[in-house]
Tab-separated table of C-alpha atoms in Angstrom:
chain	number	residue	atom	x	y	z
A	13	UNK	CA	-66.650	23.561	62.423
A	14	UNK	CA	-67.858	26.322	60.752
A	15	UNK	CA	-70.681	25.735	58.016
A	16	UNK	CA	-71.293	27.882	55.118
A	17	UNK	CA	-74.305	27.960	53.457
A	18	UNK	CA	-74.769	29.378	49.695
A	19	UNK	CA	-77.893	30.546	47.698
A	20	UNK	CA	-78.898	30.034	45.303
A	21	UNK	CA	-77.732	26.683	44.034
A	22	UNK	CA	-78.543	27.570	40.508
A	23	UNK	CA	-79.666	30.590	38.406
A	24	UNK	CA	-80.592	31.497	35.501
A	25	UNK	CA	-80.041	34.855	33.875
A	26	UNK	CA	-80.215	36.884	30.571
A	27	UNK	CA	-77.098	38.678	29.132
A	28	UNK	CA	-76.440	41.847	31.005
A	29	UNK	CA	-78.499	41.048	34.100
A	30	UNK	CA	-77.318	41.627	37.240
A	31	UNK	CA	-76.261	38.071	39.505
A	32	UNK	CA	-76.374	37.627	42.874
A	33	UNK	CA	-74.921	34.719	45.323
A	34	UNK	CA	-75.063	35.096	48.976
A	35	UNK	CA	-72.746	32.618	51.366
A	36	UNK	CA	-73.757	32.409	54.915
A	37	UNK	CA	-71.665	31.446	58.107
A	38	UNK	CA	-72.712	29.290	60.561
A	39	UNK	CA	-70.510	31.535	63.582
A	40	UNK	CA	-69.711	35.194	63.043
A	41	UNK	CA	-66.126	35.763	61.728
A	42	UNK	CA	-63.394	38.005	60.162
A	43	UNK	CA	-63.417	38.650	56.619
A	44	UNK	CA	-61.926	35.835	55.563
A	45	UNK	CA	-64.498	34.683	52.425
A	46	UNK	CA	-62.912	34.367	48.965
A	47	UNK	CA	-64.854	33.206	45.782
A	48	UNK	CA	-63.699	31.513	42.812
A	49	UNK	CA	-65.296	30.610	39.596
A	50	UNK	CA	-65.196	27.404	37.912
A	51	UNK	CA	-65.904	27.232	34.494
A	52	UNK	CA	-67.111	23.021	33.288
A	53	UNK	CA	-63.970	21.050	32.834
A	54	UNK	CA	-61.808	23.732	34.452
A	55	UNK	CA	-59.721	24.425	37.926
A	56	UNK	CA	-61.266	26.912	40.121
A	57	UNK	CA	-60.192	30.335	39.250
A	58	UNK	CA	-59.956	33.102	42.356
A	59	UNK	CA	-62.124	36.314	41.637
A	60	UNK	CA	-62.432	38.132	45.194
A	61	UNK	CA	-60.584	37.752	48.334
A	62	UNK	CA	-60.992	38.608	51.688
A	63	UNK	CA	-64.757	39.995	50.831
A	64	UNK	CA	-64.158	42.555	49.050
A	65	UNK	CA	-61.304	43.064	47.115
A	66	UNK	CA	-60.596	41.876	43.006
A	67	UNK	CA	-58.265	39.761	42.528
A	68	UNK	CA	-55.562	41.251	39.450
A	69	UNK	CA	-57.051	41.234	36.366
A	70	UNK	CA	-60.649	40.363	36.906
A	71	UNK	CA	-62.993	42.544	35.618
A	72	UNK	CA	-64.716	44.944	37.687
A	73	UNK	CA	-68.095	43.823	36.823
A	74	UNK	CA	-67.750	41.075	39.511
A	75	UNK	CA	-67.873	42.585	43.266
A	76	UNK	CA	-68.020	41.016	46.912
A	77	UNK	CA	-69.382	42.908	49.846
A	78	UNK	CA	-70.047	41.410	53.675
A	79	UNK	CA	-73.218	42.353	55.755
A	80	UNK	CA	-72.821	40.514	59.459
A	81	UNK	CA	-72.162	36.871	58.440
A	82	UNK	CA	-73.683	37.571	55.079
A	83	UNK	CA	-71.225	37.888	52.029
A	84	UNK	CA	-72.624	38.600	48.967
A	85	UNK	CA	-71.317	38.295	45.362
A	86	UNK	CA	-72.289	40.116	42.337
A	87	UNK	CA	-72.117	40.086	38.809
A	88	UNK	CA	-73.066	43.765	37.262
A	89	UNK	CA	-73.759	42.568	33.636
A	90	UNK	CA	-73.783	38.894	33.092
A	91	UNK	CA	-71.480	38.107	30.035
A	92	UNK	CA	-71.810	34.427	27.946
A	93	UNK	CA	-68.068	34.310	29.695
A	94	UNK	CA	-69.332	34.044	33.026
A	95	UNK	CA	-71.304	31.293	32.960
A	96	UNK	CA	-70.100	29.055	35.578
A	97	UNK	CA	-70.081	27.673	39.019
A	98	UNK	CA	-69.097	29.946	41.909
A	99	UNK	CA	-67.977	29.213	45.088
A	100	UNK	CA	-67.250	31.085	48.472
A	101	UNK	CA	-64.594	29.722	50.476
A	102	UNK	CA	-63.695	30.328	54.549
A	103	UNK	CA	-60.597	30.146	55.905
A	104	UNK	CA	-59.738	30.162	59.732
A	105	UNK	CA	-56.271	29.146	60.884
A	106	UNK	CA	-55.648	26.761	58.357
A	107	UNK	CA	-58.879	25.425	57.978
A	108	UNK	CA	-60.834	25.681	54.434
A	109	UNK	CA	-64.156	25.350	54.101
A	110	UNK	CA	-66.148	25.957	50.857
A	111	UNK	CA	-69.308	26.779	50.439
A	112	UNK	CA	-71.331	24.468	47.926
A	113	UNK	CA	-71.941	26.291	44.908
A	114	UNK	CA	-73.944	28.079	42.737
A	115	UNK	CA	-74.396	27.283	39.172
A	116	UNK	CA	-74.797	29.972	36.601
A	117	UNK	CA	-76.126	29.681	33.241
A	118	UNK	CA	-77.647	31.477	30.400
A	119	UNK	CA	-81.682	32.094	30.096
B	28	UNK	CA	-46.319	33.963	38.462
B	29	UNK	CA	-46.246	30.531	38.556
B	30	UNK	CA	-47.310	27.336	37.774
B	31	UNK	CA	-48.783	23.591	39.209
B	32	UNK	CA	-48.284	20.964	37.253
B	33	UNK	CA	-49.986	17.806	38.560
B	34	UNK	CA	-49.766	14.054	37.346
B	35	UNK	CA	-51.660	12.451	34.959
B	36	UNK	CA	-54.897	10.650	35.466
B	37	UNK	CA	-55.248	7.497	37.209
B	38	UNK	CA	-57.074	4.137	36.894
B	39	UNK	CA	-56.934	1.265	39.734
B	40	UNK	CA	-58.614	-1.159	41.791
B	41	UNK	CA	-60.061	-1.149	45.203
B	42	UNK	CA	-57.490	-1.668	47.935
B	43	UNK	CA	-54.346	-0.620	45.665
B	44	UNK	CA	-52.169	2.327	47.018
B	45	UNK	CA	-51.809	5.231	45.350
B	46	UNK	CA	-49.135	8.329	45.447
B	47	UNK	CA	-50.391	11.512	43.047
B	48	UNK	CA	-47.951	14.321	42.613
B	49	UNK	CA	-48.247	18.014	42.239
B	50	UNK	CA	-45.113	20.024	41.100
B	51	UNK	CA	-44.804	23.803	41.589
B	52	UNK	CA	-42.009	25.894	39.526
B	53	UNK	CA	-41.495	29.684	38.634
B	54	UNK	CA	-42.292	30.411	42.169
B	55	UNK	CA	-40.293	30.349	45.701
B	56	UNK	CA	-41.691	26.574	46.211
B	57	UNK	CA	-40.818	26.321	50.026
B	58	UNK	CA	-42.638	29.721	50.824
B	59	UNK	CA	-46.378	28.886	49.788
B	60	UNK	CA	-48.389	26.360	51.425
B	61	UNK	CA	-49.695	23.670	48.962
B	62	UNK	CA	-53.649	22.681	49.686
B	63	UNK	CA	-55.495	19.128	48.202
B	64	UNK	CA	-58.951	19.678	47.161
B	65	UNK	CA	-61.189	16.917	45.905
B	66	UNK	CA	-64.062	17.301	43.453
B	67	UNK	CA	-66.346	13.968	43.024
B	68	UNK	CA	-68.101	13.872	39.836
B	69	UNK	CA	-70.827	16.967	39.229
B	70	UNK	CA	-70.044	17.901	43.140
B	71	UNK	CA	-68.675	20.698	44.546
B	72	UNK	CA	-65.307	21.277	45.994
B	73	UNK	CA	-64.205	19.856	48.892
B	74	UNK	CA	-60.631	21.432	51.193
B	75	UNK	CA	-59.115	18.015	51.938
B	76	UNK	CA	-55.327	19.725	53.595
B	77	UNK	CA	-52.585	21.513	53.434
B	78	UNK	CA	-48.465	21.222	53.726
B	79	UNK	CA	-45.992	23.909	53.934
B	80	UNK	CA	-43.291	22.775	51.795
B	81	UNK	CA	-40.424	25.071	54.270
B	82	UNK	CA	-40.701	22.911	57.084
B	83	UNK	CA	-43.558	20.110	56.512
B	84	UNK	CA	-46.297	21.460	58.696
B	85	UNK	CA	-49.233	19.627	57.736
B	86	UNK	CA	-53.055	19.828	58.518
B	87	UNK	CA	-55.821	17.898	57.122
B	88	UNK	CA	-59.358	18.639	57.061
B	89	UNK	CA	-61.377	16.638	59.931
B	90	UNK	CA	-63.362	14.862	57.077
B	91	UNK	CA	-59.796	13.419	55.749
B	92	UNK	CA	-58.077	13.040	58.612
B	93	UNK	CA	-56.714	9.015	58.839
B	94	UNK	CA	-58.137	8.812	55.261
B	95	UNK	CA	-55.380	10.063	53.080
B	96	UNK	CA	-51.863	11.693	53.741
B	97	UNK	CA	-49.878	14.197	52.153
B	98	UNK	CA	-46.705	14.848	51.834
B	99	UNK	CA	-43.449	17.118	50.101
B	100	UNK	CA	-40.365	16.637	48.552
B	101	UNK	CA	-38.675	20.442	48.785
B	102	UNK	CA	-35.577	18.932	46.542
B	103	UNK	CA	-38.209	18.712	43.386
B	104	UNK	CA	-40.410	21.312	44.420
B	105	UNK	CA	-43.365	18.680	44.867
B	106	UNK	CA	-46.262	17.680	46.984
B	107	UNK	CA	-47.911	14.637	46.920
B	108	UNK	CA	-51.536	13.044	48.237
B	109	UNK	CA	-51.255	9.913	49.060
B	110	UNK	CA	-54.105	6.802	49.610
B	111	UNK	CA	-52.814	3.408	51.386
B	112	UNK	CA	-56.014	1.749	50.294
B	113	UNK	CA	-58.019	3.234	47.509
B	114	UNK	CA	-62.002	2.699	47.508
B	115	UNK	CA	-64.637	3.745	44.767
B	116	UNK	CA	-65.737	6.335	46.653
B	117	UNK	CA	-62.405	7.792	46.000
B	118	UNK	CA	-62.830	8.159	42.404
B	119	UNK	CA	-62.810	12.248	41.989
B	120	UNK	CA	-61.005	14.924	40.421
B	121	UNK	CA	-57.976	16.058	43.138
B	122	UNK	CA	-56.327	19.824	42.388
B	123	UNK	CA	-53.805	20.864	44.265
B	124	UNK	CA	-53.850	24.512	45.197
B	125	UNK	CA	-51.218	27.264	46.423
B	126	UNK	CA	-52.007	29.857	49.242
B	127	UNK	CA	-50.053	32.625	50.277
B	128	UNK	CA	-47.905	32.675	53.978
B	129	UNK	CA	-48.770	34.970	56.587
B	130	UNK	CA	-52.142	36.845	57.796
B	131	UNK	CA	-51.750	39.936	55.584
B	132	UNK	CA	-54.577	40.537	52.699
B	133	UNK	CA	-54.643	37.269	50.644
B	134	UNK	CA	-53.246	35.069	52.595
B	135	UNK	CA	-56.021	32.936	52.702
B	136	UNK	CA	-56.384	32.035	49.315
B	137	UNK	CA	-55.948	29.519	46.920
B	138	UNK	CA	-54.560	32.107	44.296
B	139	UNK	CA	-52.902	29.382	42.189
B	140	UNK	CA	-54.233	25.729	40.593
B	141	UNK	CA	-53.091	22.944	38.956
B	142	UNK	CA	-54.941	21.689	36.098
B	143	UNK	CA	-56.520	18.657	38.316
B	144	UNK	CA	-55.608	14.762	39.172
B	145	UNK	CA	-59.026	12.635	37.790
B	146	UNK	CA	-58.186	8.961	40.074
B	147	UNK	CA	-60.868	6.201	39.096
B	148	UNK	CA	-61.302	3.453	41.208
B	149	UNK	CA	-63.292	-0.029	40.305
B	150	UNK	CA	-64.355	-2.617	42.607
């Protein structure tokens, strides 16, 4: 099975700083990484899929980007909006695996 | 667009069964898979399996296999997760989650929720 690893598991950050969560596989793979946020109390909402690419209607201060097996997700100007849990998620044939988290939260 | 509407929460005993629904509309229900995710309390999220509503093709995560089972009903647009024998260690938050067909761009996403399932179970 393939494991992925996130970092880190928490933050802290100021208003307008820049975020940054890195998921690591455990086996090389396509580009198949998506990442959701999950504000408390909420369902997961979907921000980037397949690495790269904004989902409709998120803003473009959150980006995803892949080095090797290293996908990295960003947050260019941290808004009292975003804080939040984020996760990465793999999928391979129809099997899900999602990374364990990384809680954001305000300074 | 869509929506998931799930069933309300849930409170039972250890060894009772247990059948929790998830009901898609505004959407072609039969041509999106339907995933079960389950959340224990201040945990992350974990992919428990996934049913295609067209034809019933079903795969469950190896941590869930034998553990739960899920199922559709295609005339009411619904899916269901279902527990023979409930334990505390089921007690969680359960979404159910649409992804996409195919292998084109986003079709491996969850790109639509339902608003969650919380199950409590007592000994």
């Amino acid at each position: 099975d393939i494991q992925m690893t996130q970092s880190p598991s928490s933050l802290s950050a100021s208003v307008g700083d820049r975020v940054t969560i890195t998921c690591q596989a455990s086996q090389g793979f396509s580009n198949s990484v998506n990442w959701y946020q999950q504000r408390s109390g909420k369902a997961p909402k979907l921000l980037i899929h397949d690495a790269s690419n904004l989902e409709t209607g998120v803003p473009s201060r959150f980006s995803g980007s892949r080095s090797g097996t290293d996908f990295t997700f960003t947050i260019s100007g941290l808004q009292p909006e975003d804080i939040a849990t984020y996760y990465c998620q793999h999928y391979d044939n129809l099997l899900v695996t999602f990374g364990p988290g990384t809680k954001v939260d305000l300074k | 667009e869509g929506q998931l509407v799930q069933s309300g929460p849930e409170v039972k005993k250890s060894g009772e069964s247990l059948k929790i629904s998830c009901k898609g509309s505004g959407y072609s229900f039969t041509s999106y898979w339907i995933g079960w995710v389950r959340q224990m309390p201040g945990q992350g999220l974990e992919w428990m399996g996934i049913i295609y509503p067209g034809d019933s093709d079903t795969r469950y995560s190896p941590s869930f296999q034998g553990q739960v089972s899920i199922s559709v009903d295609k005339s009411v647009n619904t899916a269901y997760l279902h527990w023979s024998g409930l334990q505390p260690s089921d007690s969680a938050m359960y979404y159910c989650a649409r992804k996409p067909p195919g292998i084109a761009s986003r079709a491996t996403v969850f790109d639509l929720w339902g608003q969650g399932t919380l199950v409590s179970v007592s000994s």
